[in-house]
Tab-separated table of C-alpha atoms in Angstrom:
chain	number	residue	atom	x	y	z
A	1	UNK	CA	0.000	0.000	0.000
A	2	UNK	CA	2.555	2.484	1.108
A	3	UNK	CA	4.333	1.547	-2.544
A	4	UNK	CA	1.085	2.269	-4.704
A	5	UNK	CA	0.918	5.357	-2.680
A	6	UNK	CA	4.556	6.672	-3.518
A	7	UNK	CA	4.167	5.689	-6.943
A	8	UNK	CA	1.108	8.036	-7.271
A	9	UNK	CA	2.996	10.980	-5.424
A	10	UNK	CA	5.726	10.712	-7.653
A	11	UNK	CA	3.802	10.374	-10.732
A	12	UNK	CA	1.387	13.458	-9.721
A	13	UNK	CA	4.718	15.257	-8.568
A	14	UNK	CA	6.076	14.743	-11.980
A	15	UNK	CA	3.205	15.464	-13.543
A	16	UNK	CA	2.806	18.665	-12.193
A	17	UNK	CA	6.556	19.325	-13.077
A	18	UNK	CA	5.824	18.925	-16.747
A	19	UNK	CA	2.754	20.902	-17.023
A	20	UNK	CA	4.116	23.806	-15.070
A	21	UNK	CA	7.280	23.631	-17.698
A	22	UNK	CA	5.042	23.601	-20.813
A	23	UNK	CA	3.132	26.472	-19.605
A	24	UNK	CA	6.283	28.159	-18.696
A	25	UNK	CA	7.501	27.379	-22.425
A	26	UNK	CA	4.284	28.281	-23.362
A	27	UNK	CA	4.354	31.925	-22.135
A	28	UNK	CA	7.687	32.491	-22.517
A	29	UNK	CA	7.983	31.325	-26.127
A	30	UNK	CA	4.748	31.897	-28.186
A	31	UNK	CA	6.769	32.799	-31.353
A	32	UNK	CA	5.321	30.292	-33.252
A	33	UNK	CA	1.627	31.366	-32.147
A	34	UNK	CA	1.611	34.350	-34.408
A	35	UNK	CA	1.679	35.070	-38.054
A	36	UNK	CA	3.514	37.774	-38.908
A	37	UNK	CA	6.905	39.012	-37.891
A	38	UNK	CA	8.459	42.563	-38.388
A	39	UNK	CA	12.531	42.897	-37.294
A	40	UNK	CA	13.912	46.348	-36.954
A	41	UNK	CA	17.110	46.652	-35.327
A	42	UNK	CA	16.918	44.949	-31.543
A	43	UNK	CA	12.711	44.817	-31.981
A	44	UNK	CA	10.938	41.840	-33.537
A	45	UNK	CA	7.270	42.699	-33.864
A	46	UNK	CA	4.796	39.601	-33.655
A	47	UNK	CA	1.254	39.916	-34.926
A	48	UNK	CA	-1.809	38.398	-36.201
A	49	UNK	CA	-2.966	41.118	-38.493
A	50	UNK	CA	-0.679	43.853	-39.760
A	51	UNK	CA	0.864	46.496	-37.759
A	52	UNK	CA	-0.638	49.925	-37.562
A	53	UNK	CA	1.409	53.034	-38.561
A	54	UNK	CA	5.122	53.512	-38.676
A	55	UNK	CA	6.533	51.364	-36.195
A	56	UNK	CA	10.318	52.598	-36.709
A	57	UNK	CA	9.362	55.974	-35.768
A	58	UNK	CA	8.162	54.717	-31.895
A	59	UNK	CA	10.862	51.768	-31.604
A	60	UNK	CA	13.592	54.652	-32.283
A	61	UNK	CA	12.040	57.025	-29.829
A	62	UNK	CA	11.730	54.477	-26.935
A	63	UNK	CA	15.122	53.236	-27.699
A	64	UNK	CA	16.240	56.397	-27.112
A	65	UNK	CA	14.673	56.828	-23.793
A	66	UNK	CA	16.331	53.378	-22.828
A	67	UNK	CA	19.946	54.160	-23.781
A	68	UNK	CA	19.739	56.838	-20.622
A	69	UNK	CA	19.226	53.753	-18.532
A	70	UNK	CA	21.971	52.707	-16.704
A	71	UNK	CA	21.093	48.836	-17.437
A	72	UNK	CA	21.494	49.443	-21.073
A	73	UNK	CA	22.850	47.020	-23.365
A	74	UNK	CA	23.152	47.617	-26.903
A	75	UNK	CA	23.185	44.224	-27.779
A	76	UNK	CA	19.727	43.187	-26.337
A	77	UNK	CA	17.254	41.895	-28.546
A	78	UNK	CA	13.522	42.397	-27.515
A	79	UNK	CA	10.720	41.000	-28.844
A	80	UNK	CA	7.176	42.524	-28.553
A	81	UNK	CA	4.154	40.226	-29.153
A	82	UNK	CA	0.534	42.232	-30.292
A	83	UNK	CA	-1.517	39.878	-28.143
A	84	UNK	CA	-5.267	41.623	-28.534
A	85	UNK	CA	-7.962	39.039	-29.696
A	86	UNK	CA	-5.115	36.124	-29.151
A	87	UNK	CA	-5.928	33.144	-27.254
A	88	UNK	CA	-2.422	33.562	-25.816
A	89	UNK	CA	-3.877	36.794	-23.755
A	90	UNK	CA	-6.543	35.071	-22.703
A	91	UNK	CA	-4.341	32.514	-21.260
A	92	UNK	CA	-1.563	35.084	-19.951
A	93	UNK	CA	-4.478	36.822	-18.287
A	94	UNK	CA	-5.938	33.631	-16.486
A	95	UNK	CA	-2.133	32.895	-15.415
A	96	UNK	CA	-0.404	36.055	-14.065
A	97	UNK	CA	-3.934	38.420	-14.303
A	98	UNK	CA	-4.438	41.139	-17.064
A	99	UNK	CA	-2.267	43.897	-18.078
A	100	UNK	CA	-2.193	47.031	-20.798
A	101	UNK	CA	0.976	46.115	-20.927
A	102	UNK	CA	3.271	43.385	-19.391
A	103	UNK	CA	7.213	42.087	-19.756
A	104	UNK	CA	8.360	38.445	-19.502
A	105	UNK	CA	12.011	37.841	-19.751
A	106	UNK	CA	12.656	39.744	-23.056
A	107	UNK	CA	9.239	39.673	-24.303
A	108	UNK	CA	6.776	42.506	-24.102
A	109	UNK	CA	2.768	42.000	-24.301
A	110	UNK	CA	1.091	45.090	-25.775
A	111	UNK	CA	-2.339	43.459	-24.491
A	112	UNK	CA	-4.905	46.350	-26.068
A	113	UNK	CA	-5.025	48.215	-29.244
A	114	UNK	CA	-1.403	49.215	-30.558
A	115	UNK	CA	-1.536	52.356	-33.137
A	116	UNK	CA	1.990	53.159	-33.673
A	117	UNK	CA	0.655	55.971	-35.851
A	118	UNK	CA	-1.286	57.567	-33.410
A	119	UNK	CA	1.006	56.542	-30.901
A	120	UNK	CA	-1.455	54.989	-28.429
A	121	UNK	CA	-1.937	51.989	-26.317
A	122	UNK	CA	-6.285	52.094	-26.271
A	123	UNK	CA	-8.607	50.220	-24.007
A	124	UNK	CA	-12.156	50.933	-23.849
A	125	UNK	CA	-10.933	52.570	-19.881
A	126	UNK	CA	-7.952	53.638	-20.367
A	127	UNK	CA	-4.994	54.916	-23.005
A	128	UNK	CA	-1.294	54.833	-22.939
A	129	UNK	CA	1.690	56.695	-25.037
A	130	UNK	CA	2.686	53.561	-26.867
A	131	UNK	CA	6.865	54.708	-26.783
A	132	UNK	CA	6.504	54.897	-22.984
A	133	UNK	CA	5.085	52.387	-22.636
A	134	UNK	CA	7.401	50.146	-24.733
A	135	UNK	CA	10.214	52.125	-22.978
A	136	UNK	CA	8.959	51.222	-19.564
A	137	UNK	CA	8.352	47.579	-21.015
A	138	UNK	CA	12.009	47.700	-22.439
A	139	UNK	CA	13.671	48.470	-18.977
A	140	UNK	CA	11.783	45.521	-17.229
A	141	UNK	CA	13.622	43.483	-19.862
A	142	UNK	CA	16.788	45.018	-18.836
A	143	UNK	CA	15.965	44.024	-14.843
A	144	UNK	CA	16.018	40.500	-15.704
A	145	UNK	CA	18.967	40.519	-18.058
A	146	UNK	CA	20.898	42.738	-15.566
A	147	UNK	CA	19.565	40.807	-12.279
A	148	UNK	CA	18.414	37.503	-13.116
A	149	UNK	CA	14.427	36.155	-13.208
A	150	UNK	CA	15.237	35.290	-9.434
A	151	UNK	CA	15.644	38.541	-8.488
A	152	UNK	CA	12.590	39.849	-11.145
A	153	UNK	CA	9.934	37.875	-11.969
A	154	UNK	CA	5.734	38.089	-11.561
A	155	UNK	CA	6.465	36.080	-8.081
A	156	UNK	CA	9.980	37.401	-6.720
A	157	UNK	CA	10.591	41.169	-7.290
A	158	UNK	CA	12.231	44.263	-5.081
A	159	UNK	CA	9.388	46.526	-3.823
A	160	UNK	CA	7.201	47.526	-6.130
A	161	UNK	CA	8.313	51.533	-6.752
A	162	UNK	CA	12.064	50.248	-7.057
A	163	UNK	CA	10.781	47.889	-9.573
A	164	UNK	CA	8.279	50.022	-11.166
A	165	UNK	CA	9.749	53.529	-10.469
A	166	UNK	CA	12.889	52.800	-12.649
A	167	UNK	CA	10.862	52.187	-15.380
A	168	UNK	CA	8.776	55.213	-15.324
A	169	UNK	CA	11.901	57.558	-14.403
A	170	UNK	CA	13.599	56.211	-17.791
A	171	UNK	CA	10.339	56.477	-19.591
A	172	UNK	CA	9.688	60.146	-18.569
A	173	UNK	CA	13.146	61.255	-19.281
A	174	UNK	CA	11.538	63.679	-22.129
A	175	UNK	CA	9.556	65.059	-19.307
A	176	UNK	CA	12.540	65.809	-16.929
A	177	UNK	CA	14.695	67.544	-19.617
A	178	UNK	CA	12.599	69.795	-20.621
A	179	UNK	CA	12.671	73.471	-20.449
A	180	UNK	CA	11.185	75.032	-17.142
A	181	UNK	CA	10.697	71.347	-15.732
A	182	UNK	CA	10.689	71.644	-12.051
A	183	UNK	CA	11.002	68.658	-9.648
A	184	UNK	CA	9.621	70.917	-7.113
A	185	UNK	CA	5.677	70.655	-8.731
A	186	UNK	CA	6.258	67.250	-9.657
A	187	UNK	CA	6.710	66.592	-5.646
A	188	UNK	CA	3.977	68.619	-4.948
A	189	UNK	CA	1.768	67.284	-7.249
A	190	UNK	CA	2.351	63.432	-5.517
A	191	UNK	CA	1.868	65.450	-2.473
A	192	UNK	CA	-1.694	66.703	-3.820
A	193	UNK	CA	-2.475	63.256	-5.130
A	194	UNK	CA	-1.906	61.567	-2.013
A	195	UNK	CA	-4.025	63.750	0.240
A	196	UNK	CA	-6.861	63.093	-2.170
A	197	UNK	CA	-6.470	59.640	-1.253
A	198	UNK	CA	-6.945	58.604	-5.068
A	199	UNK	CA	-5.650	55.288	-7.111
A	200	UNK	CA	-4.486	56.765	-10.599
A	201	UNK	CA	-2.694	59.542	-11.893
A	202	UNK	CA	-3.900	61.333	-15.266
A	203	UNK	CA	-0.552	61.897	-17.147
A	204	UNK	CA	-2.454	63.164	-20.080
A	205	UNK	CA	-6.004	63.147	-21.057
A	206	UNK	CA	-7.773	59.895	-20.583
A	207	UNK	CA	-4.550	58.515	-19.733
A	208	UNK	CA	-4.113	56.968	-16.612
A	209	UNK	CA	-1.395	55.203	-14.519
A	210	UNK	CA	-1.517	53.520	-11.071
A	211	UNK	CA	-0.294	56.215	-8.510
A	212	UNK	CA	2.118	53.868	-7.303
A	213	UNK	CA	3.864	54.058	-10.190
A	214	UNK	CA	4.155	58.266	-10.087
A	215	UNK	CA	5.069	57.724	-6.682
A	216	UNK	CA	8.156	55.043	-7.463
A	217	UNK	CA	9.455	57.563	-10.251
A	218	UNK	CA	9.332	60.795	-8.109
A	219	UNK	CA	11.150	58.593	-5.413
A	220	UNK	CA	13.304	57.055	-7.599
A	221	UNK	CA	13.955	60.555	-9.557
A	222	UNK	CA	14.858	62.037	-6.032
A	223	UNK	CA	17.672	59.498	-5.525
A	224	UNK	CA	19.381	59.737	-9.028
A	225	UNK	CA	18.615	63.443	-9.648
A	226	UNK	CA	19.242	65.063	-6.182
A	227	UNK	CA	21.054	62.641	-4.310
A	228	UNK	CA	23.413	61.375	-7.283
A	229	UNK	CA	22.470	57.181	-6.780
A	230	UNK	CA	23.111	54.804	-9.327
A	231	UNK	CA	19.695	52.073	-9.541
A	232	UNK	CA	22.359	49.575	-8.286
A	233	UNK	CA	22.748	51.335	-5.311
A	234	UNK	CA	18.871	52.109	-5.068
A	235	UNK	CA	18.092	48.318	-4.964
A	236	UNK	CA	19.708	47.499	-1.968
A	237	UNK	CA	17.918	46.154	1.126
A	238	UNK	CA	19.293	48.857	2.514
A	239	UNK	CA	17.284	51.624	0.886
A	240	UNK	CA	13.816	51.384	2.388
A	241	UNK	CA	10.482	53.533	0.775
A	242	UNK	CA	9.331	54.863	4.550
A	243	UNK	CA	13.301	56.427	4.900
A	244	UNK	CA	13.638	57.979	1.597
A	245	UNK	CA	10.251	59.164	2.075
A	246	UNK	CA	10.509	60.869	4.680
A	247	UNK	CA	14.079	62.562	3.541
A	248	UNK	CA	12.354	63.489	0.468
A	249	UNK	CA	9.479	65.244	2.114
A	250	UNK	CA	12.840	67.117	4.363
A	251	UNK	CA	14.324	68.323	1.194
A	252	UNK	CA	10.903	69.117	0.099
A	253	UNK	CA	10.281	71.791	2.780
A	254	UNK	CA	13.503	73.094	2.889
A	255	UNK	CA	13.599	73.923	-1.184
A	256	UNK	CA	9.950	75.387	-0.522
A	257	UNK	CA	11.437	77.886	1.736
């Protein structure tokens, strides 16, 4: 008895195993799942129905944005998969929940309408600027190369604004360099947002983004940009939210004066 009953642990056990790797292989290679491919430069576009708009003018721009990033690698090819009306969404969605937008390894998921011509990610709730978007996408690819999937993956990550704020800081470099930008509103404006006890942030109209993202790139922009850290640094145990919080909220007060 105790036999028949190992044998069926081990079988289930191994059974498990090998549908948990074919799903894995599943998400993490669905190449084959789509019918047309586009390469330009590091980008392979993947897509059931053709692409809309110039593509090359988007892919430059948000490659741009990510050769500010400190995790850059020139050599790093990305491929970004068109998933709306795919089964493989669906099945994403059931598996790690859904997404605009979502990175695995060095694929990125554009889940909703893609126009590269108009240059929007559209949902019947929400819209995105499609190079941010692939620019924030691009630097999650960068975490794992630089770090390893057991330091970022959907299950093991650092805290969510040192994974996410990175990510927005480098997509939102436009933002920062531009004439008469001043941390000092951007601060308040998290400030503002937080007393009003909201969820999302409009970064343009009808576009929204979790707060906790703004939050992780005005943290995140505080370390590089006033206190001179590298993201290296930033990810250490070491460097906890409720700490630079507060000594962002110091400098705050003392610049307002």
């Amino acid at each position: 008895m105790k036999k028949y009953l190992k044998r069926i642990l081990i079988g289930t056990t191994l059974s498990l195993v090998l549908v948990t790797g074919l799903l894995v292989v599943f998400i993490l290679y669905p190449n084959n799942l789509f019918a047309k491919r586009i390469t330009y430069k590091a980008v392979t576009i993947y897509s059931n129905t053709p692409v809309k708009g110039d593509y090359r003018a988007v892919l430059d721009k948000a490659t741009a944005l990510v050769e500010t990033a400190e995790l850059y690698d020139r050599n790093y090819q990305y491929d970004i998969f068109l998933t709306n009306g795919t089964t493989y969404k669906n099945i994403v969605f059931k598996l790690l929940g859904p997404s605009l937008a979502r990175s695995l390894d060095n694929n990125i998921l554009l889940n909703i309408d893609a126009d590269f011509g108009e240059n929007l990610l559209t949902s019947p709730q929400n819209k995105r600027n499609l190079t941010r978007t692939i620019a924030h996408e691009m630097v999650h690819c960068l975490q794992v190369h630089r770090y390893g999937m057991g330091k970022f993956s959907p299950v093991n990550h650092p805290p969510l604004w040192k994974q996410e704020g990175y990510p927005e800081y480098i997509a939102c470099q436009d933002d920062m360099r531009a004439p008469g930008y001043d941390f000092m509103k951007t601060v308040s404006r998290l400030y503002k947002l937080e007393e009003s006890k909201t969820q999302w942030v409009e970064s343009a109209p009808g576009h929204f983004d979790p707060i906790t993202y703004f939050r992780g790139r005005v943290l995140i922009e505080y370390l590089m940009n006033v206190r001179g850290m590298r993201y290296d640094d930033i990810l250490s145990d070491h460097v906890q939210e409720q700490e630079i919080s507060a000594a962002l909220k110091g400098w705050y007060k003392v610049q307002g004066k």
